XYZ file of C-alpha atoms in Angstrom:
456
model
C -86.572 15.403 -46.072
C -83.628 13.190 -46.920
C -82.240 15.884 -49.175
C -82.543 18.438 -46.354
C -80.555 16.254 -43.917
C -77.800 15.775 -46.441
C -77.485 19.548 -46.858
C -77.308 20.067 -43.065
C -74.602 17.420 -42.639
C -72.646 18.902 -45.534
C -72.741 22.378 -44.030
C -71.626 20.993 -40.608
C -68.640 19.232 -42.129
C -67.642 22.367 -44.036
C -67.772 24.459 -40.882
C -65.787 21.798 -38.955
C -63.141 21.677 -41.665
C -62.640 25.413 -41.422
C -62.771 25.435 -37.615
C -59.530 26.711 -36.108
C -57.955 27.889 -32.797
C -54.950 29.971 -31.823
C -52.619 30.273 -28.809
C -51.038 33.388 -27.349
C -48.861 33.927 -24.239
C -48.275 36.919 -22.038
C -45.677 38.120 -21.260
C -43.574 37.211 -24.295
C -40.671 36.088 -22.050
C -41.021 35.600 -18.308
C -38.231 36.755 -16.008
C -38.552 35.438 -12.477
C -36.186 35.501 -9.532
C -35.398 32.326 -7.582
C -37.449 32.321 -4.422
C -40.165 34.516 -5.967
C -43.408 33.800 -7.827
C -44.186 34.401 -11.525
C -46.962 33.452 -13.945
C -47.648 33.068 -17.678
C -51.105 33.575 -19.200
C -51.921 31.067 -21.939
C -54.850 32.353 -24.043
C -56.833 30.094 -26.411
C -59.229 31.540 -29.005
C -61.411 29.385 -31.261
C -63.812 29.892 -34.171
C -65.830 26.899 -33.006
C -67.005 25.773 -29.622
C -64.526 23.162 -28.415
C -62.779 21.659 -25.412
C -58.996 21.879 -25.273
C -56.358 19.984 -23.236
C -53.139 21.746 -22.210
C -49.821 20.062 -21.449
C -46.306 21.373 -20.800
C -43.116 19.948 -22.282
C -40.139 20.450 -19.950
C -42.249 20.369 -16.802
C -40.506 21.307 -13.551
C -41.514 20.481 -9.988
C -42.005 24.207 -9.363
C -44.607 24.555 -12.183
C -48.350 24.736 -11.444
C -51.066 24.822 -14.157
C -54.360 26.384 -13.097
C -56.311 24.157 -15.537
C -55.327 21.384 -17.875
C -58.737 21.202 -19.641
C -60.651 24.297 -20.749
C -63.907 24.823 -22.755
C -63.943 27.677 -25.248
C -67.124 28.930 -26.976
C -67.112 29.897 -30.634
C -65.327 33.154 -31.343
C -64.367 33.563 -27.687
C -61.119 33.443 -25.661
C -60.211 31.618 -22.496
C -56.992 31.999 -20.459
C -55.126 29.461 -18.336
C -52.345 30.469 -15.917
C -48.991 28.678 -15.586
C -47.597 29.592 -12.167
C -43.862 29.315 -11.458
C -42.122 29.419 -8.078
C -38.448 28.490 -8.663
C -36.700 27.642 -5.375
C -33.369 29.150 -4.384
C -31.696 25.916 -5.498
C -33.015 26.223 -9.048
C -30.280 26.815 -11.579
C -29.915 30.265 -12.967
C -30.498 30.491 -16.724
C -33.100 30.289 -19.494
C -35.551 27.374 -19.466
C -37.226 26.615 -22.831
C -40.590 24.878 -22.459
C -43.190 23.719 -24.971
C -46.895 24.595 -24.449
C -49.145 22.049 -26.200
C -52.874 22.659 -26.831
C -55.028 19.918 -28.343
C -58.610 20.117 -29.669
C -60.798 17.286 -28.444
C -63.162 17.605 -31.442
C -60.710 17.741 -34.334
C -57.619 16.283 -32.662
C -55.627 19.228 -33.927
C -52.548 19.922 -31.777
C -50.520 23.104 -31.623
C -47.269 23.980 -29.831
C -45.815 27.248 -28.651
C -42.205 27.495 -27.438
C -41.809 29.728 -24.429
C -38.731 31.073 -22.596
C -38.502 31.405 -18.832
C -35.459 33.224 -17.491
C -34.634 32.360 -13.870
C -32.538 34.978 -12.147
C -30.810 34.672 -8.788
C -30.093 37.461 -6.387
C -28.946 34.980 -3.736
C -26.595 32.336 -5.068
C -23.494 30.618 -3.667
C -21.940 27.852 -5.752
C -19.028 25.450 -5.549
C -16.338 26.180 -8.130
C -12.738 25.157 -8.882
C -13.138 21.660 -7.464
C -9.824 19.781 -7.638
C -8.779 16.306 -6.460
C -5.153 15.718 -5.521
C -3.699 12.315 -4.614
C -3.597 8.701 -5.761
C -7.016 7.184 -6.368
C -6.435 3.720 -4.954
C -6.882 1.839 -1.648
C -4.730 2.907 1.333
C -3.932 6.273 -0.261
C -4.795 9.798 0.852
C -6.557 12.373 -1.285
C -7.357 16.036 -0.745
C -10.356 17.747 -2.334
C -10.200 21.523 -2.582
C -12.986 23.851 -3.708
C -14.173 27.437 -3.541
C -17.622 28.657 -2.543
C -18.310 31.783 -4.639
C -21.149 34.287 -4.278
C -22.321 34.407 -7.899
C -25.498 36.297 -7.040
C -26.113 40.022 -6.858
C -26.722 40.311 -3.117
C -24.442 39.780 -0.083
C -24.971 36.521 1.795
C -24.710 35.869 5.505
C -24.700 32.617 7.463
C -24.265 30.374 4.448
C -24.008 26.679 5.268
C -21.894 24.345 3.130
C -22.311 20.558 3.177
C -19.741 18.217 1.641
C -20.377 14.544 0.844
C -18.231 11.768 -0.613
C -20.237 8.775 -1.821
C -19.700 5.413 -3.428
C -22.943 4.537 -5.168
C -25.511 4.763 -2.348
C -22.955 4.546 0.475
C -21.977 7.762 2.222
C -18.231 7.540 2.944
C -17.675 10.891 4.656
C -19.396 14.208 5.180
C -18.572 17.589 6.665
C -20.241 20.956 7.251
C -18.872 24.499 7.130
C -20.354 27.899 7.951
C -19.620 31.115 6.073
C -20.467 34.134 8.183
C -20.559 36.682 5.354
C -19.893 36.641 1.620
C -20.074 39.637 -0.709
C -20.977 39.219 -4.395
C -18.068 37.700 -6.364
C -16.198 36.907 -3.114
C -15.134 33.330 -2.376
C -14.187 31.067 0.520
C -11.680 28.223 0.091
C -12.141 24.792 1.675
C -10.174 21.561 1.652
C -11.339 18.063 2.589
C -9.115 15.051 3.247
C -9.970 11.388 2.913
C -8.030 8.123 3.240
C -9.214 5.146 1.228
C -9.451 2.065 3.422
C -7.736 -1.206 2.469
C -9.773 -3.104 -0.127
C -11.759 0.030 -1.052
C -13.877 -0.901 -4.037
C -12.891 0.148 -7.517
C -15.325 2.182 -9.579
C -17.051 5.535 -9.669
C -17.136 7.797 -6.604
C -19.125 11.028 -6.349
C -18.403 14.380 -4.694
C -21.454 16.451 -3.743
C -21.329 20.026 -2.427
C -24.520 21.745 -1.329
C -25.027 25.349 -0.218
C -27.882 26.649 1.983
C -29.120 30.140 2.783
C -31.897 30.918 5.252
C -32.777 27.232 5.341
C -33.188 27.060 1.558
C -30.888 25.084 -0.696
C -29.025 27.419 -3.061
C -27.022 24.996 -5.209
C -25.881 21.407 -5.670
C -22.523 20.578 -7.239
C -21.667 17.041 -8.287
C -18.422 15.592 -9.656
C -17.407 11.968 -10.330
C -14.023 10.273 -10.227
C -12.853 6.664 -10.553
C -10.823 4.607 -8.064
C -8.303 2.259 -9.643
C -8.602 -1.510 -9.634
C -5.278 -2.683 -8.220
C -3.695 -5.272 -5.927
C -1.581 -3.918 -3.054
C 0.766 -6.380 -1.364
C 1.872 -5.662 2.217
C 4.213 -7.885 4.240
C 4.655 -8.132 8.002
C 6.958 -10.345 10.009
C 6.607 -12.102 13.314
C 9.113 -14.257 15.138
C 8.517 -17.443 17.082
C 11.095 -18.672 19.589
C 12.808 -21.906 18.681
C 15.740 -23.617 20.343
C 19.057 -23.225 18.546
C 17.738 -21.213 15.643
C 15.117 -18.749 14.529
C 11.721 -19.054 12.901
C 10.205 -16.096 11.129
C 6.705 -16.045 9.661
C 6.187 -13.662 6.742
C 2.520 -12.641 6.432
C 1.619 -11.457 2.934
C -1.679 -9.562 2.731
C -3.501 -8.130 -0.273
C -4.876 -4.723 0.798
C -5.997 -3.878 -2.735
C -9.323 -4.432 -4.470
C -8.111 -6.849 -7.144
C -6.878 -10.453 -6.985
C -3.057 -10.582 -6.951
C -1.556 -13.359 -9.068
C 1.933 -14.874 -9.171
C 3.098 -12.767 -6.235
C 6.855 -12.962 -5.639
C 8.042 -12.293 -2.090
C 11.708 -11.726 -1.251
C 13.259 -11.875 2.207
C 16.990 -11.111 2.629
C 19.149 -13.860 4.106
C 22.793 -13.651 5.177
C 25.386 -15.981 3.755
C 25.754 -17.529 7.201
C 22.005 -18.209 7.692
C 21.880 -19.501 4.141
C 23.976 -22.511 5.247
C 21.420 -23.496 7.881
C 18.173 -22.463 6.095
C 15.317 -24.954 6.152
C 12.093 -24.065 4.348
C 10.025 -24.087 1.156
C 11.438 -20.908 -0.368
C 14.152 -20.775 -3.006
C 17.421 -19.055 -2.136
C 18.749 -16.820 -4.900
C 21.011 -13.762 -4.916
C 21.007 -13.364 -1.141
C 17.219 -13.670 -0.796
C 14.687 -16.316 0.087
C 12.078 -16.171 -2.689
C 8.510 -17.472 -2.514
C 5.915 -17.350 -5.297
C 2.226 -17.311 -4.328
C -0.177 -18.200 -7.144
C -3.091 -16.051 -5.993
C -4.074 -13.773 -3.086
C -7.632 -12.438 -2.973
C -8.396 -8.936 -1.623
C -8.186 -9.074 2.170
C -6.619 -12.562 2.160
C -3.287 -13.408 3.820
C -0.635 -15.931 2.821
C 1.737 -17.302 5.480
C 5.336 -18.023 4.492
C 7.884 -19.682 6.801
C 11.520 -18.640 7.096
C 13.462 -21.006 9.385
C 17.145 -21.257 10.275
C 18.315 -24.280 12.280
C 21.646 -23.885 14.088
C 21.653 -27.404 15.592
C 24.348 -28.705 13.191
C 26.484 -25.669 14.048
C 25.935 -26.220 17.753
C 26.926 -29.879 17.477
C 29.986 -28.888 15.478
C 31.014 -26.294 18.068
C 30.511 -28.769 20.904
C 32.743 -31.244 19.117
C 35.367 -28.550 18.617
C 35.197 -27.557 22.288
C 35.514 -31.187 23.365
C 38.401 -31.712 20.999
C 40.143 -28.578 22.205
C 39.533 -29.505 25.795
C 40.886 -32.974 25.202
C 43.829 -31.573 23.300
C 44.797 -28.960 25.863
C 43.803 -30.832 29.006
C 44.574 -34.401 28.045
C 47.173 -34.228 25.301
C 49.079 -30.967 25.532
C 49.720 -31.272 29.279
C 52.276 -32.803 31.597
C 50.967 -36.328 31.603
C 51.274 -38.405 34.795
C 50.766 -42.152 35.077
C 51.013 -44.231 38.235
C 51.190 -47.986 38.067
C 52.344 -51.093 39.966
C 55.069 -53.078 38.270
C 54.366 -56.424 40.044
C 51.018 -58.258 40.009
C 50.823 -60.661 42.934
C 48.990 -61.450 46.166
C 49.730 -59.329 49.177
C 51.647 -61.023 51.898
C 53.409 -59.701 54.890
C 56.999 -58.674 54.074
C 56.240 -58.766 50.310
C 57.704 -55.809 48.382
C 55.872 -53.985 45.562
C 57.416 -51.569 43.086
C 55.406 -48.429 42.342
C 56.295 -46.312 39.317
C 55.198 -42.776 38.413
C 55.802 -41.778 34.817
C 55.790 -38.016 34.100
C 56.110 -36.581 30.565
C 55.913 -32.972 29.367
C 53.588 -32.951 26.321
C 53.157 -29.179 26.496
C 54.306 -27.063 23.541
C 56.734 -25.242 25.836
C 58.841 -25.746 28.962
C 57.131 -26.059 32.353
C 58.351 -24.569 35.606
C 57.876 -25.213 39.345
C 56.853 -28.802 38.688
C 55.670 -30.680 41.799
C 54.691 -34.367 41.801
C 52.784 -35.499 44.850
C 51.771 -38.951 45.997
C 50.406 -40.515 49.123
C 51.096 -43.930 50.713
C 48.534 -45.356 53.174
C 49.789 -46.192 56.676
C 49.486 -49.974 56.071
C 52.650 -49.733 53.939
C 56.264 -48.849 54.570
C 58.032 -46.797 51.902
C 61.520 -47.473 50.511
C 63.730 -45.969 47.772
C 66.623 -47.412 45.775
C 66.913 -45.510 42.490
C 66.185 -42.034 41.138
C 65.507 -38.760 42.894
C 64.087 -38.918 46.359
C 61.002 -36.967 47.350
C 60.371 -34.926 50.406
C 58.622 -37.148 52.941
C 55.998 -36.101 55.445
C 54.536 -38.539 57.934
C 50.907 -38.263 59.038
C 48.542 -40.502 60.950
C 46.885 -41.518 57.703
C 50.129 -42.348 55.912
C 53.120 -40.854 54.166
C 53.082 -37.862 51.818
C 55.652 -37.838 49.006
C 56.595 -34.700 47.001
C 59.156 -34.386 44.166
C 60.131 -30.820 43.206
C 61.615 -29.877 39.837
C 62.412 -26.303 38.898
C 61.967 -26.962 35.193
C 60.629 -29.611 32.878
C 61.850 -29.170 29.337
C 59.506 -29.630 26.412
C 59.110 -33.392 25.741
C 61.122 -34.239 28.906
C 60.097 -37.504 30.586
C 60.938 -38.905 34.031
C 60.247 -42.151 35.857
C 59.945 -42.002 39.628
C 60.122 -45.291 41.538
C 59.553 -46.264 45.144
C 58.810 -49.499 46.988
C 55.978 -50.542 49.285
C 56.042 -53.188 51.935
C 52.793 -54.084 53.764
C 53.055 -54.176 57.539
C 50.010 -56.458 57.912
C 48.458 -59.254 55.930
C 45.787 -58.068 53.515
C 43.175 -60.114 51.774
C 41.944 -59.031 48.376
C 43.137 -56.061 46.324
C 44.209 -52.583 47.413
C 43.539 -49.323 45.542
C 46.293 -46.755 45.867
C 45.589 -43.017 45.788
C 46.220 -41.198 42.528
C 49.328 -39.075 42.065
C 49.175 -35.405 41.001
C 51.434 -33.042 39.138
C 51.222 -29.246 39.305
C 53.228 -26.813 37.174
C 53.350 -23.374 35.605
C 53.454 -22.326 31.971
C 53.850 -18.588 31.795
C 51.790 -17.093 34.602
C 49.124 -19.766 34.563
C 49.119 -22.764 36.913
C 48.052 -26.204 35.715
C 47.339 -29.469 37.494
C 46.851 -33.048 36.377
C 46.385 -36.349 38.145
C 46.896 -40.015 37.447
C 44.562 -42.937 37.718
C 44.327 -44.961 40.941
C 46.172 -48.250 40.440
C 45.251 -51.395 42.334
C 47.212 -54.527 43.231
C 47.065 -57.492 45.556
C 46.022 -60.499 43.426
C 47.669 -62.113 40.474
C 45.828 -61.796 37.178
């Protein structure tokens, strides 16, 4: 009995060692059009009853396997179908897949390479994609491309969708409609985009999709990189200040990279340079500031101030000096004074003198000296030219007329006063005036008001 069992086991192992299976496919190469259905028959034949597992290398979402496990009896065949339904968006070309069949009893595994050729009658694709412009923040770019009918059939009502993305962020999108497109014909499009300030550096993606009858025909993708750069922009604003100007220079980094050791120049005139007050350094006709660091989106504030107060004070002093010179020095000067200093008594006589001197740089004409004596005094003359006298209720008006006063000429006019009543305390006399002409301009000056009546 034991010997019999050993013989049976030996024969079983011999048969198992020589057990084998084979794989065949039909058709030899599958040609299928996008949007249509196709199938491949995978046939397994075995010399021994066995169970086989089937797997596909290069699996696509549009593949369907009728069975992945199949039982085959000895010396029989079993077929499994691989169904294919490539969508319109599937790429045209040859797909090479691997068909694996594995025996569950022996562990033997076999592979068959199989070619699937996807053909497209309806196909519109993006071609000739070009990017023109500077790839950095605050710059404009244009993206041009052609949509070409690379299929074998005319297309109508094709929809084109354009996307510009940064990672997962959609920056812009647009849609276009193509009414009709013959095979090999094309339609040109152009998209424009402006990078915002501080746009991030890195990889950006262009995507162009085409659709026909609601089905996606193609997807085109292209990457490009935006530069990492700092972009310095300056703006100015003025604040009103008295006797000067104050300008604030705002320095902003609109780039996507930290700006370091930024040098800002602001022109300054030689005149403002004299009165500049600020932290900047003046060099070669410019105020220069250096900012250590400006982050993207940050703003530095720089002050430019000119203070004209010293100039104003200087001009005021000049005006005062000129006024004093022309109105107090370079004039016909007139002084009125009392020669005697004593108490006023009835019948006392006082001598009044008027000194007139031409300090002008030229001769003066039509010179008139006027004075007035209150009615409490009588007027008398002994020496020098006599004035014209006019009596009024208030007193006596005196006027000396001279046709010409030479440059540096000086005269002393004298008259006498005698009080008609007794007066206690001091008396202030009216001031005397002189009027004259130099050229066509008339000038006038007056003296101080002298007082007398008590001894000092």
